[in-house]
Short mmCIF file of C-alpha atoms in Angstrom, two decimals:
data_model
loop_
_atom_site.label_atom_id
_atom_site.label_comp_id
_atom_site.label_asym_id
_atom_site.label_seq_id
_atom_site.Cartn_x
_atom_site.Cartn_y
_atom_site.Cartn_z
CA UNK W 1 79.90 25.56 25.42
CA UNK W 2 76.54 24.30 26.49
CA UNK W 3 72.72 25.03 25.85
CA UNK W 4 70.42 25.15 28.43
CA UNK W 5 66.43 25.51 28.04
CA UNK W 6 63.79 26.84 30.63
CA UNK W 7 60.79 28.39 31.33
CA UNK W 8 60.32 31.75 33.81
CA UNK W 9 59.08 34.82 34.01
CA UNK W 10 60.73 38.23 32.73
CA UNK W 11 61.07 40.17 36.16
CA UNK W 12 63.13 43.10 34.69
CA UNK W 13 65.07 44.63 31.59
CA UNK W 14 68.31 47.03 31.64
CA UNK W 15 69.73 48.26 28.35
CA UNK W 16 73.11 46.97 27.75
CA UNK W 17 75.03 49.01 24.31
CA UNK W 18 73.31 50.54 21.58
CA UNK W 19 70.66 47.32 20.71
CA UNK W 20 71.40 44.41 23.01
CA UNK W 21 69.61 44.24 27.24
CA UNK W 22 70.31 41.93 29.98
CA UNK W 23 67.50 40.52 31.28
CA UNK W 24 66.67 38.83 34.22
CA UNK W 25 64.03 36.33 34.96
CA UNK W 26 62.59 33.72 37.47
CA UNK W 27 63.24 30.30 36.17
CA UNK W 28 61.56 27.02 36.93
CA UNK W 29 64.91 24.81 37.03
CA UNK W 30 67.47 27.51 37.64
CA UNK W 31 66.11 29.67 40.10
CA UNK W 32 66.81 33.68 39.27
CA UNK W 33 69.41 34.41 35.90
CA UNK W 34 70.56 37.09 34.04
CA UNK W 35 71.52 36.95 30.31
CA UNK W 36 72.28 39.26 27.54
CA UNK W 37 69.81 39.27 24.90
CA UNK W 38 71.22 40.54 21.65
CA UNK W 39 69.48 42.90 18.97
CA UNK W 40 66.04 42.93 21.43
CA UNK W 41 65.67 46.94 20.95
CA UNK W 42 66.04 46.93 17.45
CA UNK W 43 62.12 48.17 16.23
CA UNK W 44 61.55 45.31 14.26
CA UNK W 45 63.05 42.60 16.80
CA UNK W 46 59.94 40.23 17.45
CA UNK W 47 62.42 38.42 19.91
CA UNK W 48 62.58 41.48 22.19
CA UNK W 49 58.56 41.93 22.31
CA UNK W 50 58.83 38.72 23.95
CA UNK W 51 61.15 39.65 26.60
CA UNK W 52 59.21 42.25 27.99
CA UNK W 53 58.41 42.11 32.19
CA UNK W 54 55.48 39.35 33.15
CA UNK W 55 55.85 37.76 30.28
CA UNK W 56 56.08 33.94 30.71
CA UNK W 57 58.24 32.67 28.35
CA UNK W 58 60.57 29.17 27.46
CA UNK W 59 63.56 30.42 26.86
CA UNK W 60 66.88 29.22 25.28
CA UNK W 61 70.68 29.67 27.09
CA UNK W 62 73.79 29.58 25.60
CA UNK W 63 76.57 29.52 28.16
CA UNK W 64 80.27 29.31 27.80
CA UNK W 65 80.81 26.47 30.52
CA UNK W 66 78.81 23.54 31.70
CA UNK W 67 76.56 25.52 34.43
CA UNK W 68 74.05 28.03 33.15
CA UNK W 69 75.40 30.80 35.72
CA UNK W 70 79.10 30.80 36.02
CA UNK W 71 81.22 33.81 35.55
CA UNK W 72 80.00 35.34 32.59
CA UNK W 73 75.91 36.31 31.71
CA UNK W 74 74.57 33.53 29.16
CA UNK W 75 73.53 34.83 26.35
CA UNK W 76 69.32 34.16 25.53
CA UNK W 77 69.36 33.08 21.63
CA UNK W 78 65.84 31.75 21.83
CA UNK W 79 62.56 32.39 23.42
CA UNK W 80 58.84 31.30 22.85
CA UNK W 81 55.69 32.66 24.53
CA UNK W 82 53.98 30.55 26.79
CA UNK W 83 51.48 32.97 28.24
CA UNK W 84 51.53 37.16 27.52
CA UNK W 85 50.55 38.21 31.05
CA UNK W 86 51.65 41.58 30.66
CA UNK W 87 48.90 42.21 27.73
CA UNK W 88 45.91 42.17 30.80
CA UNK W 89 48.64 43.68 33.80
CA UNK W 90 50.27 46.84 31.87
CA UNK W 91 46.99 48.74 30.65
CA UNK W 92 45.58 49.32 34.07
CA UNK W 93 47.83 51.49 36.78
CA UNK W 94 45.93 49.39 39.82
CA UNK W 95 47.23 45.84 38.13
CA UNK W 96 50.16 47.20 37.01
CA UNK W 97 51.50 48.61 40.14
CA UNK W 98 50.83 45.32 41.84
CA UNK W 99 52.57 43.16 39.86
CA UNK W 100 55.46 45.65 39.49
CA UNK W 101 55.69 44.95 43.43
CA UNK W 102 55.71 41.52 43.03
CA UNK W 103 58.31 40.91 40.33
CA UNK W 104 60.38 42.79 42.97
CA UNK W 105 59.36 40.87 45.39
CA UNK W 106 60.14 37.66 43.72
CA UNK W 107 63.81 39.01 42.99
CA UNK W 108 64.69 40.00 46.54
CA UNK W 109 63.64 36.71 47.62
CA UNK W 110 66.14 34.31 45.27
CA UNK W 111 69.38 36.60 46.43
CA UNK W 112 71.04 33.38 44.40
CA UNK W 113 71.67 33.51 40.58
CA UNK W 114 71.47 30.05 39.77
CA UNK W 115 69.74 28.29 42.89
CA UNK W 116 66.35 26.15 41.98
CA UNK W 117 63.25 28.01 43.45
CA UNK W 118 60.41 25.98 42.31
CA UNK W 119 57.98 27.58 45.17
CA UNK W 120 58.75 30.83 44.45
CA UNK W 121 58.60 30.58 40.85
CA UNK W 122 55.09 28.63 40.99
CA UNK W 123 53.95 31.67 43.32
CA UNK W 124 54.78 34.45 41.03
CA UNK W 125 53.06 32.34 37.94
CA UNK W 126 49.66 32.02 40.18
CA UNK W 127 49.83 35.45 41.13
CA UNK W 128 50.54 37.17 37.48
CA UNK W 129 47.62 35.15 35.91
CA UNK W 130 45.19 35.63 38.42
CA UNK W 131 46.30 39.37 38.01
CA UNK W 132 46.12 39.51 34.59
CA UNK W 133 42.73 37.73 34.53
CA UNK W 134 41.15 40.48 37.30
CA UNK W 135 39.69 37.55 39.50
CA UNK W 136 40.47 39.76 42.23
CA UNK W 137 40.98 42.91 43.60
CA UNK W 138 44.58 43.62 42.77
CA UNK W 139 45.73 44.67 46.14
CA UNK W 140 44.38 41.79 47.41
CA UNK W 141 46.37 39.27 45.18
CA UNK W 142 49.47 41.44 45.80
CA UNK W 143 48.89 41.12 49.49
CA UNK W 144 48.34 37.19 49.10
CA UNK W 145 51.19 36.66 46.90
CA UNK W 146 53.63 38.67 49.04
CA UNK W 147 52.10 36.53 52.42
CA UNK W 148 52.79 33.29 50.24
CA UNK W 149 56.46 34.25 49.40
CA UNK W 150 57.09 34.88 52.94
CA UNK W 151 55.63 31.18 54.14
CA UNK W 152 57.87 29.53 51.29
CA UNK W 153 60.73 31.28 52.32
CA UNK W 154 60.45 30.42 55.69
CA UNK W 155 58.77 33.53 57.64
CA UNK W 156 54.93 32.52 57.40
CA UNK W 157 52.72 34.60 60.28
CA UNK W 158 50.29 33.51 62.58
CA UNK W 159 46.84 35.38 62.69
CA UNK W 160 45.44 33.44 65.07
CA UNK W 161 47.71 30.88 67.55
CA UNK W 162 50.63 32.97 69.55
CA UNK W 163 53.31 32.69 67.37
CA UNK W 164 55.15 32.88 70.50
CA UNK W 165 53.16 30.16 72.88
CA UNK W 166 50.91 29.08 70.63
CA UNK W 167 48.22 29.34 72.60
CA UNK W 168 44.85 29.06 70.30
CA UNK W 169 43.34 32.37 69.20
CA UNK W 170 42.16 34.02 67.94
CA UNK W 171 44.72 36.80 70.06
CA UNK W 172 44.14 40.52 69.92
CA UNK W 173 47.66 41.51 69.31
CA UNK W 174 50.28 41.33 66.62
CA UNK W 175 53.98 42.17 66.61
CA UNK W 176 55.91 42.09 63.59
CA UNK W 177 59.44 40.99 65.13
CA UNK W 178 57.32 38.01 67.35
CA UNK W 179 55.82 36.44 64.23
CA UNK W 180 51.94 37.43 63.91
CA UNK W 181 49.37 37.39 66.49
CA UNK W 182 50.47 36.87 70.42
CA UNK W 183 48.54 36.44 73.60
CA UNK W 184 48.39 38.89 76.40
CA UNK W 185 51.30 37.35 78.35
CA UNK W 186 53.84 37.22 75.06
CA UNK W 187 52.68 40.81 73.79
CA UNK W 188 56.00 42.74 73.58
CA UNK W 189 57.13 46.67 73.36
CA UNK W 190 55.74 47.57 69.53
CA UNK W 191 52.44 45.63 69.45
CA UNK W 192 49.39 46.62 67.82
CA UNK W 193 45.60 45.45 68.07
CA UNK W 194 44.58 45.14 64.82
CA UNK W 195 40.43 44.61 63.98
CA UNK W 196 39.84 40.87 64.25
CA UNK W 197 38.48 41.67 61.08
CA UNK W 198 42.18 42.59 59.34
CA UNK W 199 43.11 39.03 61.05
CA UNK W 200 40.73 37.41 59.53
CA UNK W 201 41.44 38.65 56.22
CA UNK W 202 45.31 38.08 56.49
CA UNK W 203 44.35 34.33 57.48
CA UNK W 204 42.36 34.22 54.00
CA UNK W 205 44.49 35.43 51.89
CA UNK W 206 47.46 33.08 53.54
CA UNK W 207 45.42 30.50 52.69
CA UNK W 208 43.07 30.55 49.41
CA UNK W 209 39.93 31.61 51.11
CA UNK W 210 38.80 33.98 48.60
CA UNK W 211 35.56 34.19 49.35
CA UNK W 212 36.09 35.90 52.79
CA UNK W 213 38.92 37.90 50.95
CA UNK W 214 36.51 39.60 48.15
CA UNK W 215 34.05 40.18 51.06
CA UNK W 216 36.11 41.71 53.71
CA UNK W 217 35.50 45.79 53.80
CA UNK W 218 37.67 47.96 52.54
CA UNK W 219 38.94 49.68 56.19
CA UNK W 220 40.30 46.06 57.22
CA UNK W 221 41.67 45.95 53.70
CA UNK W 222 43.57 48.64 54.08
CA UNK W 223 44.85 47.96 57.83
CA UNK W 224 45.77 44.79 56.83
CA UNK W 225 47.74 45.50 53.72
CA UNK W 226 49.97 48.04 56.66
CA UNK W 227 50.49 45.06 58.62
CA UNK W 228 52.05 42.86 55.32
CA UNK W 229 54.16 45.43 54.44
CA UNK W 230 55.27 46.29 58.18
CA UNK W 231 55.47 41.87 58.25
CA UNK W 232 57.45 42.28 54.72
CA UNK W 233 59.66 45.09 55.22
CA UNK W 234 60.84 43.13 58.75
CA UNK W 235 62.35 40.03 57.25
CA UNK W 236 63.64 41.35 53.98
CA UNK W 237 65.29 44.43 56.42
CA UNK W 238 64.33 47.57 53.64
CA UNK W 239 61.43 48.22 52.10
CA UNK W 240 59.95 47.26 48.43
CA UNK W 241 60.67 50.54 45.93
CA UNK W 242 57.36 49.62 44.05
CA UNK W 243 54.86 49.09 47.32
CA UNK W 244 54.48 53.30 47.17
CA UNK W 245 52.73 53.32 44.12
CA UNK W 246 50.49 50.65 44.92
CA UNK W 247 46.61 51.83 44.34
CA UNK W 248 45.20 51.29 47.41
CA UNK W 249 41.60 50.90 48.28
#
């Protein structure tokens, strides 16, 4: 019997019996776990209000051996608020949509109940309070955080170098499978020519520049968010569920 303590973010609730879920968050120190939560549904359960998706909360773990994820769920007997991101994320359909997508992005990317994911979880804190704050265009946080999560998990694209050659760009064609933008001589079956515009933009997003993000029209916005999800759906081999309700511009 051990108790473990943590901090992560809710990324989704099933019901489990008449009162009790499992939920399942992004921890700091333990990487993705799922643990029964007991009475949460109950009306009057202040517990449960706190376990609620985007929520960023410490929580408690009570397991039944001496790792947190073994071969039974841990149960969650305590949790404390640290920051209510859903409050400024579920009361507008463009916000909410986006971080929908990346809670589920966040999950298919730790496949491993139990394995630290410090990057990752970092990312998806970054991302919900900059959502939740409306710094930015939603879309355009959603399209950063999901180009973020693919260069911390090992699949980062080039928009301007040949990600096959690397000869210096900026090069006028991209191929999903090659790795971002390639030169004339390593453009293969399936390329496209996006506006250097959209490559621009891609570039910013990868890397912080939001003041060429916020000013980047919305046409190149829009191409470019096609070529992330083309780039996403690639390496994590089906689709996100949530990307088709994205509000785009």
């Amino acid at each position: 019997m051990s108790l473990f303590r943590d901090d992560g973010i809710v990324l989704r609730t099933q019901k489990l019996g008449e009162a009790d879920r499992i939920i399942t968050l992004l921890t700091r120190g333990h990487g993705r776990v799922r643990a029964v939560a007991r009475g949460v549904r109950r009306t009057k359960s202040k517990f449960g209000a706190r376990l609620e998706p985007f929520s960023h909360v410490d929580v408690q773990f009570f397991a039944r051996g001496s790792e947190l994820v073994g071969r039974g769920l841990p149960l969650c007997t305590q949790s404390e608020t640290i920051a209510p991101y859903g409050g400024g994320i579920v009361t507008d359909y463009a916000r909410y949509t986006a971080g929908t997508a990346m809670l589920e992005t966040a999950e298919r990317f730790t496949d491993h109940e139990g394995e630290p994911a410090v990057q990752q979880y970092l990312l998806l804190v970054g991302a919900l309070r900059t959502l939740a704050r409306g710094e930015h265009a939603p879309h355009l946080v959603l399209d950063a955080f999901l180009l973020r999560s693919l260069a911390v998990n090992g699949y980062a694209p080039s928009f301007d170098a040949c990600a096959k050659c690397g000869m210096p760009g900026p090069n006028r064609f991209f191929s999903v499978a090659s790795g971002g933008s390639v030169c004339v001589d390593c453009r293969v079956p399936g390329s496209v020519v996006p506006s250097p515009q959209t490559l621009v933009l891609l570039g910013a997003l990868l890397t912080g520049d939001w003041g060429t993000a916020d000013a980047c029209e919305a046409r190149y916005v829009r191409e470019g968010s096609g070529l992330v999800s083309a780039y996403l759906h690639w390496h994590l081999e089906r689709g996100l569920r949530s990307l088709r309700y994205v509000e785009k511009t």
